[in-house]
Amino acid sequence: MTHQVIDWIAVGCLLTGALLSFAAGVGLVRFPDLLSRMHTAAKPQVLGLILILIGIGLRMWPESHVGVLVLIALFQILTVPVAGHIAGRVAYRTGRVRHDLIAVDDLQAELEGDGGTR
Amino acid sequence: MTLAWIAIGVLLGAASLLAVVRLMRGPTILDRALSVDVLLASAIAGIGAYAAFHREPTALPALLVLSLLGFLGSVSVSRFVARRQVAQTTEESGKGERG
Amino acid sequence: MTRPDVQRRPPLAFRLGRVYVQVPSLIAMTVVWALLFGELSVGVVLSGLLVSLAIVLIFPLPPVDPGLRLRPWPFLVFLGRFATDLITASVKVVGQAFAFGRLPRSSVIGVPLRSRSDLLLTMTAVTLSVIPGSVIVEVRYATSTLFVHVLGAADPAAAEAARRDVWALEERITRAFGTREDLARLEGTPVAGGTL
């Protein structure tokens, strides 16, 4: 009985995680510029992955693989910002931004202040 | 229950397909690197779903490696683009990628 | 867990040949090793210590005093807010992805942080990147200013709200990890609108 409840919770977690991945795909195709697309890419990698890991952990309930699952989540949380920051910086500086869709831009003035160099 | 598992598979497959659409449309190499990232995230989710479905712990080390190495692609592509940008001082935004 | 009122201790390190071995990194690597094996036994811990010692000797790093304190209760507050932020922000971004026929407008806001600590700056930036809806575009190290691309901040008021959110996040992180000086700096500069 309890086994079945746990299974359903696990499937719910996995389903939500898959839904987040799908939303990321939709956003990736639909969003207008690279910086906006980067937001959708970060989402399945963090919350979606955590949900899927919880789902795995629940499905393998009696055995514990918690250690490996925690490590996977930790590595992902540590590496996503690295990629995100470098890609975001390069994206802005190489002009891959739709300025007509940006309401407030503090960085443009700042970069013009020092001539747009590094 | 079976229906839920099928839905998980379909959603992940659709996510990968959408990532491939962006991969083909580009327009810049950074967009492609990003879509490879999302493709990889769907792959991780898919392997995870497989592991959960079959209660198969042997797939977990693969997840570990993918989650650790997944960021290398976009980082190296970004560095490549940044360096090329410094090399050619003339801005040519909106032009497609070359590599 | 260090007590908040303990002032700067010497870094936990011993010398082995020409290399300073930092005990915390040894312990951290051994913990990762044990998690990889998924069990805690004498053999795993010993081999983990051996492997991490080899790593430290082959790839030496300069000794670092992190200059951080961990306060348990503010840390829990930070973690809880992080979890809820992660979920609400994800739901918001999913909504924006499925809002067909409408392209999201965004802002790039510059947020001058009040703390001057590298680690607090890094932690704030990392947390912001992990939470969906904000991407770090640029960091001005000299003025500790973060430039954040906020998805869906369509007008100056929303941009201002996002800026206050970043400041509130910085405050939670400083309360959880900062030294007394960091906290004093936080209180010395009033924030428009007030946070928390």
CSV table of C-alpha atoms in Angstrom, one decimal:
chain,number,residue,atom,x,y,z
A,1,MET,CA,0.0,0.0,0.0
A,2,THR,CA,2.6,2.5,1.1
A,3,HIS,CA,4.7,1.2,-1.8
A,4,GLN,CA,2.1,2.3,-4.3
A,5,VAL,CA,1.8,5.7,-2.7
A,6,ILE,CA,5.6,6.2,-2.9
A,7,ASP,CA,5.5,5.0,-6.5
A,8,TRP,CA,2.9,7.6,-7.4
A,9,ILE,CA,4.8,10.4,-5.8
A,10,ALA,CA,7.9,9.3,-7.7
A,11,VAL,CA,6.0,9.3,-11.0
A,12,GLY,CA,4.6,12.7,-10.2
A,13,CYS,CA,8.1,14.1,-9.6
A,14,LEU,CA,9.4,12.5,-12.9
A,15,LEU,CA,6.4,13.9,-14.8
A,16,THR,CA,6.9,17.4,-13.5
A,17,GLY,CA,10.6,17.2,-14.3
A,18,ALA,CA,9.8,16.0,-17.9
A,19,LEU,CA,7.3,18.9,-18.1
A,20,LEU,CA,10.0,21.4,-17.2
A,21,SER,CA,12.3,19.9,-19.8
A,22,PHE,CA,9.5,20.3,-22.4
A,23,ALA,CA,8.9,23.9,-21.3
A,24,ALA,CA,12.6,24.5,-21.8
A,25,GLY,CA,12.3,23.2,-25.3
A,26,VAL,CA,9.4,25.4,-26.0
A,27,GLY,CA,11.1,28.5,-24.6
A,28,LEU,CA,14.3,27.6,-26.5
A,29,VAL,CA,12.4,27.7,-29.8
A,30,ARG,CA,10.1,30.6,-29.0
A,31,PHE,CA,12.1,33.2,-27.1
A,32,PRO,CA,13.5,36.1,-29.2
A,33,ASP,CA,17.1,36.4,-28.2
A,34,LEU,CA,20.0,34.4,-26.8
A,35,LEU,CA,19.9,35.8,-23.4
A,36,SER,CA,16.2,35.0,-23.0
A,37,ARG,CA,16.8,31.5,-24.2
A,38,MET,CA,19.5,31.0,-21.6
A,39,HIS,CA,16.8,31.4,-18.9
A,40,THR,CA,14.9,28.4,-20.1
A,41,ALA,CA,18.0,26.4,-20.5
A,42,ALA,CA,18.9,26.8,-16.8
A,43,LYS,CA,15.6,25.6,-15.6
A,44,PRO,CA,15.4,21.9,-16.5
A,45,GLN,CA,19.0,21.6,-15.5
A,46,VAL,CA,18.3,22.6,-11.9
A,47,LEU,CA,14.7,22.1,-10.7
A,48,GLY,CA,13.8,19.5,-13.3
A,49,LEU,CA,16.9,17.5,-12.6
A,50,ILE,CA,16.3,17.7,-8.8
A,51,LEU,CA,12.7,16.5,-9.3
A,52,ILE,CA,13.9,13.6,-11.5
A,53,LEU,CA,16.5,12.7,-8.9
A,54,ILE,CA,13.9,12.7,-6.2
A,55,GLY,CA,11.8,10.4,-8.4
A,56,ILE,CA,14.7,8.0,-8.9
A,57,GLY,CA,15.4,8.0,-5.1
A,58,LEU,CA,11.8,7.2,-4.3
A,59,ARG,CA,11.5,4.4,-7.0
A,60,MET,CA,14.6,2.7,-5.5
A,61,TRP,CA,13.2,3.3,-2.1
A,62,PRO,CA,14.5,0.4,0.0
A,63,GLU,CA,18.0,0.5,-1.3
A,64,SER,CA,19.6,3.9,-0.8
A,65,HIS,CA,21.5,5.5,-3.6
A,66,VAL,CA,21.0,8.9,-1.9
A,67,GLY,CA,24.8,9.6,-2.0
A,68,VAL,CA,25.1,9.5,-5.7
A,69,LEU,CA,21.9,11.4,-6.3
A,70,VAL,CA,23.0,14.2,-3.9
A,71,LEU,CA,26.3,14.3,-5.8
A,72,ILE,CA,24.6,14.6,-9.2
A,73,ALA,CA,22.5,17.5,-7.9
A,74,LEU,CA,25.5,19.2,-6.3
A,75,PHE,CA,27.6,19.0,-9.5
A,76,GLN,CA,24.8,20.3,-11.6
A,77,ILE,CA,24.2,23.3,-9.3
A,78,LEU,CA,27.9,24.1,-9.2
A,79,THR,CA,28.4,23.8,-13.0
A,80,VAL,CA,25.3,25.5,-14.4
A,81,PRO,CA,26.3,29.0,-13.2
A,82,VAL,CA,29.8,28.6,-14.8
A,83,ALA,CA,28.4,27.9,-18.2
A,84,GLY,CA,25.6,30.4,-17.8
A,85,HIS,CA,27.8,33.3,-16.8
A,86,ILE,CA,30.4,32.8,-19.5
A,87,ALA,CA,27.8,32.3,-22.3
A,88,GLY,CA,25.8,35.3,-21.0
A,89,ARG,CA,28.8,37.6,-21.0
A,90,VAL,CA,29.8,36.6,-24.5
A,91,ALA,CA,26.2,36.8,-25.8
A,92,TYR,CA,25.8,40.4,-24.6
A,93,ARG,CA,29.2,41.6,-25.8
A,94,THR,CA,28.8,40.1,-29.2
A,95,GLY,CA,25.5,41.9,-29.7
A,96,ARG,CA,23.2,38.9,-29.6
A,97,VAL,CA,20.5,40.9,-27.8
A,98,ARG,CA,17.3,42.2,-29.1
A,99,HIS,CA,17.5,45.8,-27.7
A,100,ASP,CA,14.0,46.5,-28.7
A,101,LEU,CA,12.7,44.0,-26.2
A,102,ILE,CA,14.8,45.3,-23.3
A,103,ALA,CA,13.1,47.9,-21.0
A,104,VAL,CA,16.0,49.0,-18.8
A,105,ASP,CA,19.6,48.5,-19.7
A,106,ASP,CA,22.2,49.7,-17.1
A,107,LEU,CA,25.0,47.8,-18.8
A,108,GLN,CA,25.0,49.6,-22.1
A,109,ALA,CA,25.9,52.9,-20.5
A,110,GLU,CA,28.5,51.3,-18.4
A,111,LEU,CA,30.2,49.6,-21.3
A,112,GLU,CA,30.2,52.8,-23.4
A,113,GLY,CA,31.8,54.6,-20.5
A,114,ASP,CA,35.0,52.6,-20.9
A,115,GLY,CA,34.9,52.4,-24.7
A,116,GLY,CA,33.4,48.9,-24.9
A,117,THR,CA,36.8,47.3,-24.3
A,118,ARG,CA,37.4,44.5,-21.9
B,1,MET,CA,0.4,4.6,-14.1
B,2,THR,CA,1.5,3.3,-17.5
B,3,LEU,CA,0.0,6.4,-19.1
B,4,ALA,CA,2.1,8.6,-16.8
B,5,TRP,CA,5.3,6.8,-17.9
B,6,ILE,CA,4.3,7.2,-21.5
B,7,ALA,CA,3.7,10.9,-20.9
B,8,ILE,CA,7.1,11.3,-19.4
B,9,GLY,CA,8.7,9.6,-22.4
B,10,VAL,CA,6.7,11.8,-24.9
B,11,LEU,CA,7.5,15.0,-23.1
B,12,LEU,CA,11.2,14.3,-23.0
B,13,GLY,CA,11.2,13.3,-26.6
B,14,ALA,CA,9.4,16.4,-27.6
B,15,ALA,CA,11.9,18.5,-25.5
B,16,SER,CA,14.8,16.9,-27.4
B,17,LEU,CA,13.0,17.5,-30.8
B,18,LEU,CA,12.5,21.2,-29.9
B,19,ALA,CA,16.2,21.5,-28.9
B,20,VAL,CA,17.1,20.0,-32.3
B,21,VAL,CA,14.9,22.6,-34.0
B,22,ARG,CA,16.8,25.4,-32.3
B,23,LEU,CA,20.1,23.5,-33.1
B,24,MET,CA,19.3,23.6,-36.8
B,25,ARG,CA,17.9,27.2,-36.9
B,26,GLY,CA,20.8,28.7,-35.0
B,27,PRO,CA,21.4,31.5,-35.9
B,28,THR,CA,24.7,31.8,-34.0
B,29,ILE,CA,27.0,29.2,-32.7
B,30,LEU,CA,26.1,30.2,-29.1
B,31,ASP,CA,22.5,29.4,-29.8
B,32,ARG,CA,23.6,26.0,-31.0
B,33,ALA,CA,25.8,25.4,-27.9
B,34,LEU,CA,22.8,26.3,-25.7
B,35,SER,CA,20.5,23.9,-27.5
B,36,VAL,CA,23.1,21.2,-27.2
B,37,ASP,CA,23.0,22.0,-23.5
B,38,VAL,CA,19.2,21.5,-23.4
B,39,LEU,CA,19.5,18.4,-25.5
B,40,LEU,CA,21.9,17.0,-22.9
B,41,ALA,CA,19.6,18.0,-20.1
B,42,SER,CA,16.8,16.0,-21.7
B,43,ALA,CA,19.2,13.1,-22.2
B,44,ILE,CA,20.1,13.2,-18.5
B,45,ALA,CA,16.3,13.3,-17.7
B,46,GLY,CA,15.7,10.5,-20.0
B,47,ILE,CA,18.4,8.3,-18.6
B,48,GLY,CA,17.1,9.2,-15.1
B,49,ALA,CA,13.6,8.2,-16.1
B,50,TYR,CA,14.9,4.9,-17.5
B,51,ALA,CA,16.8,4.2,-14.3
B,52,ALA,CA,13.6,5.0,-12.3
B,53,PHE,CA,11.4,2.9,-14.5
B,54,HIS,CA,13.5,-0.2,-14.3
B,55,ARG,CA,14.8,0.5,-10.8
B,56,GLU,CA,18.2,0.2,-12.4
B,57,PRO,CA,21.0,1.8,-10.3
B,58,THR,CA,23.7,1.0,-12.9
B,59,ALA,CA,22.7,4.1,-14.9
B,60,LEU,CA,23.4,6.4,-12.1
B,61,PRO,CA,27.2,6.8,-12.7
B,62,ALA,CA,26.4,7.8,-16.3
B,63,LEU,CA,24.2,10.5,-14.9
B,64,LEU,CA,27.0,11.6,-12.6
B,65,VAL,CA,29.4,12.0,-15.4
B,66,LEU,CA,27.0,13.8,-17.7
B,67,SER,CA,26.0,16.3,-15.0
B,68,LEU,CA,29.6,17.0,-14.3
B,69,LEU,CA,30.8,17.4,-17.9
B,70,GLY,CA,27.7,18.9,-19.4
B,71,PHE,CA,28.9,22.5,-19.0
B,72,LEU,CA,32.2,22.0,-20.8
B,73,GLY,CA,30.6,22.3,-24.3
B,74,SER,CA,29.0,25.7,-23.8
B,75,VAL,CA,32.0,27.0,-21.9
B,76,SER,CA,34.5,26.1,-24.6
B,77,VAL,CA,32.3,27.4,-27.4
B,78,SER,CA,31.8,30.7,-25.5
B,79,ARG,CA,35.5,31.1,-25.0
B,80,PHE,CA,36.1,30.4,-28.7
B,81,VAL,CA,33.5,33.0,-29.7
B,82,ALA,CA,35.0,35.6,-27.2
B,83,ARG,CA,38.5,35.1,-28.5
B,84,ARG,CA,37.4,35.5,-32.1
B,85,GLN,CA,35.5,38.6,-31.1
B,86,VAL,CA,38.7,40.1,-29.7
B,87,ALA,CA,40.7,39.1,-32.7
B,88,GLN,CA,38.4,40.9,-35.2
B,89,THR,CA,37.7,44.3,-33.9
B,90,THR,CA,35.1,45.0,-36.5
B,91,GLU,CA,31.7,44.1,-35.2
B,92,GLU,CA,29.6,41.8,-37.4
B,93,SER,CA,26.6,41.0,-35.3
B,94,GLY,CA,23.8,39.0,-36.8
B,95,LYS,CA,26.1,37.3,-39.2
B,96,GLY,CA,26.0,33.5,-38.9
B,97,GLU,CA,28.7,31.4,-37.3
B,98,ARG,CA,31.7,30.2,-39.2
B,99,GLY,CA,32.9,27.1,-37.3
C,1,MET,CA,30.4,24.9,12.6
C,2,THR,CA,32.3,27.9,13.7
C,3,ARG,CA,30.9,30.2,16.3
C,4,PRO,CA,30.0,33.6,14.9
C,5,ASP,CA,32.1,35.5,17.5
C,6,VAL,CA,35.3,33.6,16.8
C,7,GLN,CA,37.6,36.0,14.9
C,8,ARG,CA,40.0,35.0,12.2
C,9,ARG,CA,41.7,31.7,12.9
C,10,PRO,CA,44.8,30.5,11.2
C,11,PRO,CA,43.8,28.3,8.2
C,12,LEU,CA,43.6,24.6,9.1
C,13,ALA,CA,46.7,23.4,7.2
C,14,PHE,CA,49.9,21.5,7.7
C,15,ARG,CA,53.0,21.4,5.7
C,16,LEU,CA,54.1,18.3,3.7
C,17,GLY,CA,57.3,18.9,1.8
C,18,ARG,CA,56.8,22.2,-0.1
C,19,VAL,CA,53.0,22.0,-0.2
C,20,TYR,CA,50.5,23.3,2.4
C,21,VAL,CA,47.8,20.6,2.8
C,22,GLN,CA,44.5,22.1,3.8
C,23,VAL,CA,42.5,19.8,6.0
C,24,PRO,CA,39.0,21.1,5.0
C,25,SER,CA,39.6,20.3,1.4
C,26,LEU,CA,40.9,16.8,2.3
C,27,ILE,CA,37.7,16.3,4.3
C,28,ALA,CA,35.5,17.6,1.5
C,29,MET,CA,37.1,15.4,-1.1
C,30,THR,CA,36.8,12.4,1.2
C,31,VAL,CA,33.1,13.1,1.7
C,32,VAL,CA,32.6,13.2,-2.1
C,33,TRP,CA,34.5,9.9,-2.3
C,34,ALA,CA,32.3,8.3,0.3
C,35,LEU,CA,29.2,9.6,-1.4
C,36,LEU,CA,30.4,8.1,-4.7
C,37,PHE,CA,30.8,4.7,-3.1
C,38,GLY,CA,27.5,5.1,-1.2
C,39,GLU,CA,28.8,3.7,2.0
C,40,LEU,CA,30.7,4.8,5.0
C,41,SER,CA,33.3,2.2,6.1
C,42,VAL,CA,36.9,2.3,7.3
C,43,GLY,CA,38.3,1.2,4.0
C,44,VAL,CA,36.4,3.8,2.0
C,45,VAL,CA,37.4,6.6,4.3
C,46,LEU,CA,41.0,5.6,4.4
C,47,SER,CA,41.3,5.2,0.6
C,48,GLY,CA,39.4,8.5,0.2
C,49,LEU,CA,41.9,10.3,2.4
C,50,LEU,CA,44.8,8.7,0.5
C,51,VAL,CA,43.4,9.7,-2.9
C,52,SER,CA,42.6,13.3,-1.8
C,53,LEU,CA,46.1,13.6,-0.3
C,54,ALA,CA,47.5,12.6,-3.6
C,55,ILE,CA,45.3,15.1,-5.4
C,56,VAL,CA,46.4,17.9,-3.1
C,57,LEU,CA,50.1,17.0,-3.5
C,58,ILE,CA,49.9,16.7,-7.3
C,59,PHE,CA,47.7,19.8,-7.8
C,60,PRO,CA,48.6,22.2,-5.0
C,61,LEU,CA,46.5,25.3,-4.4
C,62,PRO,CA,47.6,28.3,-2.4
C,63,PRO,CA,46.3,28.3,1.2
C,64,VAL,CA,43.1,30.3,1.5
C,65,ASP,CA,41.4,31.7,4.6
C,66,PRO,CA,37.8,31.7,3.4
C,67,GLY,CA,36.9,34.4,5.9
C,68,LEU,CA,33.4,32.9,6.3
C,69,ARG,CA,31.3,32.0,9.2
C,70,LEU,CA,28.3,29.7,9.1
C,71,ARG,CA,25.3,30.7,11.2
C,72,PRO,CA,22.9,27.8,11.3
C,73,TRP,CA,19.6,29.6,11.6
C,74,PRO,CA,20.2,32.3,8.9
C,75,PHE,CA,21.6,29.5,6.7
C,76,LEU,CA,18.3,27.6,7.0
C,77,VAL,CA,16.4,30.8,6.2
C,78,PHE,CA,18.6,31.2,3.1
C,79,LEU,CA,18.1,27.6,2.0
C,80,GLY,CA,14.4,27.8,2.5
C,81,ARG,CA,14.0,31.0,0.5
C,82,PHE,CA,16.3,29.5,-2.1
C,83,ALA,CA,14.0,26.4,-2.5
C,84,THR,CA,10.8,28.5,-2.7
C,85,ASP,CA,12.4,31.0,-5.1
C,86,LEU,CA,13.6,28.1,-7.3
C,87,ILE,CA,10.0,26.8,-7.5
C,88,THR,CA,8.2,30.1,-8.0
C,89,ALA,CA,10.7,31.3,-10.5
C,90,SER,CA,10.5,28.1,-12.5
C,91,VAL,CA,6.7,28.3,-12.6
C,92,LYS,CA,7.0,31.9,-13.8
C,93,VAL,CA,9.5,31.0,-16.6
C,94,VAL,CA,7.3,28.1,-17.6
C,95,GLY,CA,4.4,30.5,-17.9
C,96,GLN,CA,6.4,32.8,-20.0
C,97,ALA,CA,7.5,29.9,-22.3
C,98,PHE,CA,3.9,28.9,-22.9
C,99,ALA,CA,2.4,32.4,-23.3
C,100,PHE,CA,2.2,32.0,-27.0
C,101,GLY,CA,1.9,35.1,-29.2
C,102,ARG,CA,3.6,37.3,-26.7
C,103,LEU,CA,7.4,37.8,-26.5
C,104,PRO,CA,8.7,38.5,-23.0
C,105,ARG,CA,10.4,41.8,-22.5
C,106,SER,CA,13.4,41.9,-20.2
C,107,SER,CA,15.9,44.3,-18.5
C,108,VAL,CA,19.6,44.3,-17.8
C,109,ILE,CA,19.9,45.8,-14.3
C,110,GLY,CA,23.1,46.9,-12.6
C,111,VAL,CA,23.1,46.0,-8.9
C,112,PRO,CA,25.9,47.5,-6.8
C,113,LEU,CA,26.4,45.0,-3.9
C,114,ARG,CA,27.2,46.4,-0.5
C,115,SER,CA,29.6,43.7,0.6
C,116,ARG,CA,33.2,43.8,-0.5
C,117,SER,CA,33.9,40.1,0.1
C,118,ASP,CA,34.8,38.1,-3.0
C,119,LEU,CA,33.1,35.0,-1.6
C,120,LEU,CA,29.9,36.7,-0.8
C,121,LEU,CA,29.9,38.3,-4.3
C,122,THR,CA,30.5,34.9,-5.8
C,123,MET,CA,27.8,33.2,-3.8
C,124,THR,CA,25.2,35.8,-4.7
C,125,ALA,CA,26.1,35.5,-8.4
C,126,VAL,CA,25.9,31.7,-8.3
C,127,THR,CA,22.6,31.7,-6.5
C,128,LEU,CA,21.2,34.2,-9.0
C,129,SER,CA,22.3,32.1,-11.9
C,130,VAL,CA,20.8,28.9,-10.5
C,131,ILE,CA,17.4,30.5,-10.0
C,132,PRO,CA,15.6,30.7,-13.3
C,133,GLY,CA,14.7,34.2,-14.6
C,134,SER,CA,18.0,35.8,-13.9
C,135,VAL,CA,21.3,35.5,-15.8
C,136,ILE,CA,24.5,37.2,-14.8
C,137,VAL,CA,25.8,39.1,-17.8
C,138,GLU,CA,28.7,41.0,-16.4
C,139,VAL,CA,30.5,41.5,-13.1
C,140,ARG,CA,32.3,44.7,-12.3
C,141,TYR,CA,34.8,43.6,-9.8
C,142,ALA,CA,36.1,47.0,-8.7
C,143,THR,CA,32.7,48.2,-7.6
C,144,SER,CA,31.3,44.7,-6.8
C,145,THR,CA,28.5,45.4,-9.3
C,146,LEU,CA,26.5,42.6,-10.8
C,147,PHE,CA,24.7,43.1,-14.1
C,148,VAL,CA,21.7,40.8,-14.3
C,149,HIS,CA,19.5,40.0,-17.2
C,150,VAL,CA,16.0,39.7,-15.7
C,151,LEU,CA,13.5,37.9,-17.9
C,152,GLY,CA,10.0,39.5,-17.8
C,153,ALA,CA,11.0,42.8,-16.1
C,154,ALA,CA,9.2,44.8,-18.7
C,155,ASP,CA,9.2,48.3,-17.1
C,156,PRO,CA,11.4,50.4,-14.8
C,157,ALA,CA,9.3,49.5,-11.8
C,158,ALA,CA,9.8,45.8,-12.4
C,159,ALA,CA,13.5,46.4,-12.8
C,160,GLU,CA,13.6,48.2,-9.5
C,161,ALA,CA,11.7,45.4,-7.8
C,162,ALA,CA,14.2,42.9,-9.3
C,163,ARG,CA,17.1,45.0,-7.9
C,164,ARG,CA,15.6,45.0,-4.5
C,165,ASP,CA,15.3,41.2,-4.7
C,166,VAL,CA,19.0,40.9,-5.5
C,167,TRP,CA,19.8,43.1,-2.5
C,168,ALA,CA,17.5,40.9,-0.3
C,169,LEU,CA,19.3,37.8,-1.5
C,170,GLU,CA,22.7,39.4,-0.7
C,171,GLU,CA,21.4,40.2,2.8
C,172,ARG,CA,20.3,36.7,3.4
C,173,ILE,CA,23.7,35.3,2.2
C,174,THR,CA,25.6,37.8,4.3
C,175,ARG,CA,23.6,36.9,7.4
C,176,ALA,CA,24.3,33.2,6.8
C,177,PHE,CA,28.0,33.4,5.9
C,178,GLY,CA,29.4,36.9,6.4
C,179,THR,CA,31.8,38.1,9.1
C,180,ARG,CA,30.9,40.8,11.5
C,181,GLU,CA,32.5,43.4,9.2
C,182,ASP,CA,30.3,42.3,6.3
C,183,LEU,CA,27.2,42.6,8.4
C,184,ALA,CA,28.2,46.0,9.6
C,185,ARG,CA,28.7,47.1,6.0
C,186,LEU,CA,25.2,45.8,5.3
C,187,GLU,CA,23.6,47.8,8.0
C,188,GLY,CA,25.7,50.9,7.4
C,189,THR,CA,24.2,51.6,3.9
C,190,PRO,CA,20.4,51.9,4.0
C,191,VAL,CA,18.6,50.5,1.0
C,192,ALA,CA,15.9,52.4,-0.7
C,193,GLY,CA,12.5,50.8,-0.1
C,194,GLY,CA,13.8,48.6,2.7
C,195,THR,CA,14.3,44.9,2.5
C,196,LEU,CA,13.1,42.0,4.6
